XYZ file of C-alpha atoms in Angstrom:
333
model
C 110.882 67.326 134.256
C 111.831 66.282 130.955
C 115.057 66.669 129.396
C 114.934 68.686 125.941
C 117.179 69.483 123.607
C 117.148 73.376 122.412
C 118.457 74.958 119.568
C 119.596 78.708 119.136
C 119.402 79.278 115.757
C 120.555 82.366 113.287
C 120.766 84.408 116.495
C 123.731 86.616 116.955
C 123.036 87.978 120.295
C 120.890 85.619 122.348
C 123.154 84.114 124.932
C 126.202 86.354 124.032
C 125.133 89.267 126.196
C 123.501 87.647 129.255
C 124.914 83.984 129.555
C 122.681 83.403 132.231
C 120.175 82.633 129.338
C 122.079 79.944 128.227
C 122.843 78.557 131.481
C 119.094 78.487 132.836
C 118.303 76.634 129.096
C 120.880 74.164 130.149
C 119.455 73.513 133.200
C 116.275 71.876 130.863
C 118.979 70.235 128.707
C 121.656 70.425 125.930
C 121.672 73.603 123.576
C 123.225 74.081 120.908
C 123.745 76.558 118.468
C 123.316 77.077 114.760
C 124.040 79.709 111.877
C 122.196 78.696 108.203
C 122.248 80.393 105.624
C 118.547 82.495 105.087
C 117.368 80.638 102.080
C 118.410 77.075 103.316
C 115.075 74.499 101.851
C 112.665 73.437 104.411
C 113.691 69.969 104.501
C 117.545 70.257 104.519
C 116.686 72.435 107.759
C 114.786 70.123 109.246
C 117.364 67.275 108.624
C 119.609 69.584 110.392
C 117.740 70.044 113.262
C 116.302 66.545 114.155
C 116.145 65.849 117.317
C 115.788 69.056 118.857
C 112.097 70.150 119.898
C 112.625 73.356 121.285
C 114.113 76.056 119.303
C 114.532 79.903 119.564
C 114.701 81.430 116.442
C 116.011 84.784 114.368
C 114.214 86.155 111.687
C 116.213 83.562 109.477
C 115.717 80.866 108.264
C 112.116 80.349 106.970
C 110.403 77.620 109.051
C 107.954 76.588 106.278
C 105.769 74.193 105.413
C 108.269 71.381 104.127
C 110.049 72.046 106.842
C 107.157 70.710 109.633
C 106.593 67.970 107.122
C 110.125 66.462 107.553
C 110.451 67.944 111.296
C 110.265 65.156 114.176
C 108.548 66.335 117.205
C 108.856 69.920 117.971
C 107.153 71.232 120.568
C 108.284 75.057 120.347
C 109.567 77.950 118.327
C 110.084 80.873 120.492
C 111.158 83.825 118.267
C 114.136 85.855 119.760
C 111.731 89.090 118.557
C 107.852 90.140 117.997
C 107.504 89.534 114.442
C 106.714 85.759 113.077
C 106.801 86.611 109.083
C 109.143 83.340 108.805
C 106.605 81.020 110.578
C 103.763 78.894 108.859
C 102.123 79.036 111.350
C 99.026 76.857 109.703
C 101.863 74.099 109.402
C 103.154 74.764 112.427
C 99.566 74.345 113.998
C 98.930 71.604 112.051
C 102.159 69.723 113.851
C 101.077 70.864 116.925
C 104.277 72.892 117.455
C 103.432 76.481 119.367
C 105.037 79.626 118.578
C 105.861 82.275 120.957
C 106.795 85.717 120.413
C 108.112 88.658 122.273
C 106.074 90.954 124.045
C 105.486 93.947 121.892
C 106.106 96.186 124.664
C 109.638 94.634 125.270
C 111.418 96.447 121.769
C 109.025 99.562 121.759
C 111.380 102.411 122.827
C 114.073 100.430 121.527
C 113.245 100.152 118.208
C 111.169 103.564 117.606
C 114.208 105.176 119.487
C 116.224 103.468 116.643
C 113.852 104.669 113.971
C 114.351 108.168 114.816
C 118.519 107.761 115.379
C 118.798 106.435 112.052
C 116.798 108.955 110.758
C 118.500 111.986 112.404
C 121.812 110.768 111.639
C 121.050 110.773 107.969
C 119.347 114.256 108.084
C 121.954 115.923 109.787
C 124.772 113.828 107.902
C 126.240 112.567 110.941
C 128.537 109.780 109.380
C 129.517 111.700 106.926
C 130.797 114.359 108.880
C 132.683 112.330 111.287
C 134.624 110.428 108.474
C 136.201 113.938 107.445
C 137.366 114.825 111.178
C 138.914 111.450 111.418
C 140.339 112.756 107.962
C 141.954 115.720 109.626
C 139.342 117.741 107.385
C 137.555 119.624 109.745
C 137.563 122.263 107.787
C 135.065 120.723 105.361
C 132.626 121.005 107.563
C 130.620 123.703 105.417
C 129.454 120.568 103.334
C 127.791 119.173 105.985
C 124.699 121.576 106.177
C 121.880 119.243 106.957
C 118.155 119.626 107.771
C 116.281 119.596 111.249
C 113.641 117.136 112.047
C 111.554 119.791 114.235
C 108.266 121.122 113.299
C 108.385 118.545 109.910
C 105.550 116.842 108.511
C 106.181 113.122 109.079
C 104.020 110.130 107.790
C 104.222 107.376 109.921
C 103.379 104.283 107.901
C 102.124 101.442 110.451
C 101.101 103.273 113.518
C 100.976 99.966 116.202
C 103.460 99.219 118.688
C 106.534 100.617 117.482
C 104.980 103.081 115.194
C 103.326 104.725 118.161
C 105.975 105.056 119.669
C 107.598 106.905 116.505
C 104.424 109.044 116.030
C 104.205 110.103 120.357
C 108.442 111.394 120.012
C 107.961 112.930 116.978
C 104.913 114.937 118.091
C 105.924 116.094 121.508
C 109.042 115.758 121.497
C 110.021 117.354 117.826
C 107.185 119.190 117.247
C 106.012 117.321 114.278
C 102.503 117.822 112.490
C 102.189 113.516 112.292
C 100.477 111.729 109.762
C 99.315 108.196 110.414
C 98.575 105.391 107.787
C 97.435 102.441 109.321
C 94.244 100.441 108.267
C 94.090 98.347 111.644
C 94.006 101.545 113.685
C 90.763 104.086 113.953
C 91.625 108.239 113.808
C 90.979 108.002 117.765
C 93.674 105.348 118.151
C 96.193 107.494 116.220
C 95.224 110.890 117.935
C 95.944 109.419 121.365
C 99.652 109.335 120.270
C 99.427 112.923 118.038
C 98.801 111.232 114.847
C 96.475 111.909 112.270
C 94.784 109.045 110.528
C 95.483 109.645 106.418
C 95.211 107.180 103.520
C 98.752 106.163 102.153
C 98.178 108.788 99.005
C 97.702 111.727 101.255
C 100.654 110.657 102.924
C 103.052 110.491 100.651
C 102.207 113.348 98.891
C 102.477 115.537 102.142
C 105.092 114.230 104.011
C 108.659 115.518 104.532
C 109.620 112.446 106.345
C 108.346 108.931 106.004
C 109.032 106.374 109.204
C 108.190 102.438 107.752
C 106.954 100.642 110.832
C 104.618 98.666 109.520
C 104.442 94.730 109.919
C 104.984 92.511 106.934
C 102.265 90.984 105.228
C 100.818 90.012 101.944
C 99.509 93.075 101.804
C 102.486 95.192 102.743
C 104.824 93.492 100.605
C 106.748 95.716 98.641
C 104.214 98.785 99.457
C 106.661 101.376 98.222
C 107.328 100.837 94.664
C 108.229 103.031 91.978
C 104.539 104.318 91.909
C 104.485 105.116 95.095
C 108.148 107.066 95.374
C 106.953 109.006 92.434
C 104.108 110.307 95.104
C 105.868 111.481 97.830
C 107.426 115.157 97.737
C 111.146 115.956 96.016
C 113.578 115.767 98.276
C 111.745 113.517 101.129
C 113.424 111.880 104.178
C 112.637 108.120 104.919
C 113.898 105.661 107.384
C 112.649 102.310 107.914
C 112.979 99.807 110.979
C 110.856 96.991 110.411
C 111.116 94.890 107.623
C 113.111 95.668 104.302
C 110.533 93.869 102.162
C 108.048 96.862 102.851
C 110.063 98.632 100.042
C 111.056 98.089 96.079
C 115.088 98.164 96.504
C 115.076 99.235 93.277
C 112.589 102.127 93.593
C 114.794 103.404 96.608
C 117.898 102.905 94.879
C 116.261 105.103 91.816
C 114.918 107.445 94.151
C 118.410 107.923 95.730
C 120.308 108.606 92.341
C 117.446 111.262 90.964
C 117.902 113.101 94.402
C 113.657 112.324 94.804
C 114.892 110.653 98.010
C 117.309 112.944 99.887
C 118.231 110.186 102.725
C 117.248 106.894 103.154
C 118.314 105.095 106.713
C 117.503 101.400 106.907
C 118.296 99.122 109.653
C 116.601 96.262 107.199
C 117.423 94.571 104.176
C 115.229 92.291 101.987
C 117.682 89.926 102.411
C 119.880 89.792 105.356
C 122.350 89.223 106.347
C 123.517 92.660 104.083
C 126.431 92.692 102.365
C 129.287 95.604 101.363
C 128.035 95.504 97.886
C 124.518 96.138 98.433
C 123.206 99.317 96.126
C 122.321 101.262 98.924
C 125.711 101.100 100.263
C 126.745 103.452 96.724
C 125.209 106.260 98.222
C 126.745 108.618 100.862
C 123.098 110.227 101.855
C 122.132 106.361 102.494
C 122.714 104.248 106.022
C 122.416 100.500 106.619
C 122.879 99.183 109.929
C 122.232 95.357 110.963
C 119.077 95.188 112.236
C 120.340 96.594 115.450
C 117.410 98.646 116.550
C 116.730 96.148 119.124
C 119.960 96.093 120.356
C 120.042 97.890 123.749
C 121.076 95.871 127.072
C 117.690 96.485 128.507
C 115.562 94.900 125.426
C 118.071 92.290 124.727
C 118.230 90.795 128.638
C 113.817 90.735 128.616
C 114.135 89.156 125.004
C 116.165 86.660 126.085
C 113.992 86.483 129.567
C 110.968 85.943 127.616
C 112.434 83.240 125.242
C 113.646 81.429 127.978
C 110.357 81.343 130.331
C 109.248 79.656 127.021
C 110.969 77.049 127.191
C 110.901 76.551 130.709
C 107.059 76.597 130.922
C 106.759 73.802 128.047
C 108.855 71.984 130.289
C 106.421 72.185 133.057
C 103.749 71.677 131.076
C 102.462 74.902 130.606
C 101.636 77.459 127.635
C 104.601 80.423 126.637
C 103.296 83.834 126.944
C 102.512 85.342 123.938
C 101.355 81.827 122.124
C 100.203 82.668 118.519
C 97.696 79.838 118.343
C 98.298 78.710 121.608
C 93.794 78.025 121.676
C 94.578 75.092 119.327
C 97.106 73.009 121.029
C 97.135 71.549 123.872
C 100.473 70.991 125.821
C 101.521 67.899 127.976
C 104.806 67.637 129.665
């Protein structure tokens, strides 16, 4: 078996949990880790990581085209997650490096479990509330009347693998009427998890509560706007846990301050890492957390599984699981 040389980068949380990641990666060879900065150039990150050809990777930094220009030979990227929006993958294919994602499966519950948290917390003011009892101002808690999530009419915007799993709790578990908007997906495929399949207009206009789980793509970029905030009902609920481009930050941050958007829970920013002075972070009706929905110890330890049978496998020769143009490369040890 070869020895390799792997790279953890931008990942707060693979290895940290379950070190027996790290140790079975050592096993292959050295790791190390590394923290850039999210908008580091292609080539600088490349110079940066020569000599390593296996790497398991955040959703930072961009691995772009300049970057597989520059990069000696890398066999793997094995994304610590399911989404690959910071791949080129036709320059990655083109250098003949594979990249491997995470089972969808794998952050399903965790994430649409985190979807609706986020979004309860906000509708029944949850932080809020707390912050005056560690006040000693209990008796404020007549501010803190909030509204219940039961028997709602919720648009679900991306109704795949975590979306799904929003739309099948919602429905029989909250009693939600469901609304589905999803162009990949056929009104069977949405009624199987109590979802029915709308075009984004209907949505918005009839929805109390919006849940963004859609993946990001050219065509999803920035899908709420201004325009499209102006649609939905006064007063509406949204949370969002997969990717903070989906939305204008402006049109939310408008929304917020003309009371058109009630609550807004995010566990994703445009641009992360977050910081205290985002705009969001001016409104008490808003919540940010770190794109945490992941973050339960039975996601993160078959994450980190999955990541590391990666790398193990190109050791041995073999294809990852979950190869997104595995068909066009073929792997020696």
């Amino acid at each position: 078996m070869n020895e390799f040389r792997i790279a953890i980068v931008n990942s707060s949380s693979f290895g940290q949990v379950f070190p027996k990641h790290i140790e079975r990666l050592e096993k292959l060879g050295e790791v190390a880790h590394f923290t850039f900065d999210s908008e580091i150039g292609g080539k600088e990150l490349a110079q940066e990581l020569q000599g390593y050809n296996l790497i398991v990777a955040s959703v930072t930094p961009f691995f772009t085209e300049e970057f597989f220009e520059h990069k000696d030979e890398l066999r793997l990227i094995t994304r610590h997650g399911i989404g690959y929006n910071n791949i080129d993958l036709v320059a990655a294919k083109k250098h003949n490096t594979l990249v491997s994602i995470v089972p969808a499966l794998v952050e399903r519950d965790a994430v649409a479990e985190n979807n609706i948290t986020n979004l309860l917390s906000v509708m029944r003011m949850t932080v809020q509330s707390q912050d005056r009892v560690k006040a000693d101002r209990w008796e404020d808690r007549a501010e803190f009347v909030g509204h219940t999530l039961y028997g709602k009419t919720v648009g679900v915007i991306g109704v795949g693998n975590t979306g799904s799993g929003v739309a099948e709790t919602l429905r029989q578990g909250f009693r939600c009427q469901v609304l589905g908007c999803d162009p990949n997906k056929s009104a069977m495929e949405l009624a199987q998890f109590g979802a029915k399949k709308v075009e984004l207009d209907e949505l918005l206009e009839k929805a109390d509560v919006i849940c963004l789980c859609a993946s990001l793509t050219d065509s999803s970029l920035h899908m709420i706007d201004k325009e499209q905030v102006a649609k939905m009902k006064d007063h509406v609920y949204l949370s969002n846990s997969a990717r903070g481009a989906l939305v204008v930050e402006e049109a939310i941050v408008e929304g917020l301050a003309s009371g058109k958007i009630a609550g807004f829970a995010t566990d994703v920013l445009e641009v992360e890492p977050g910081r205290k002075d985002h705009p969001y972070l001016a409104f008490d009706n808003a919540l940010v957390t770190p794109h945490t929905s992941a973050y339960t110890m039975e996601c993160l330890e078959e994450m980190g599984n999955k990541c590391v049978t990666d790398c193990e496998r190109i050791a041995e020769g073999l294809l990852p699981g979950r190869a997104v143009q595995a068909e066009s490369i073929f792997v020696t040890a």
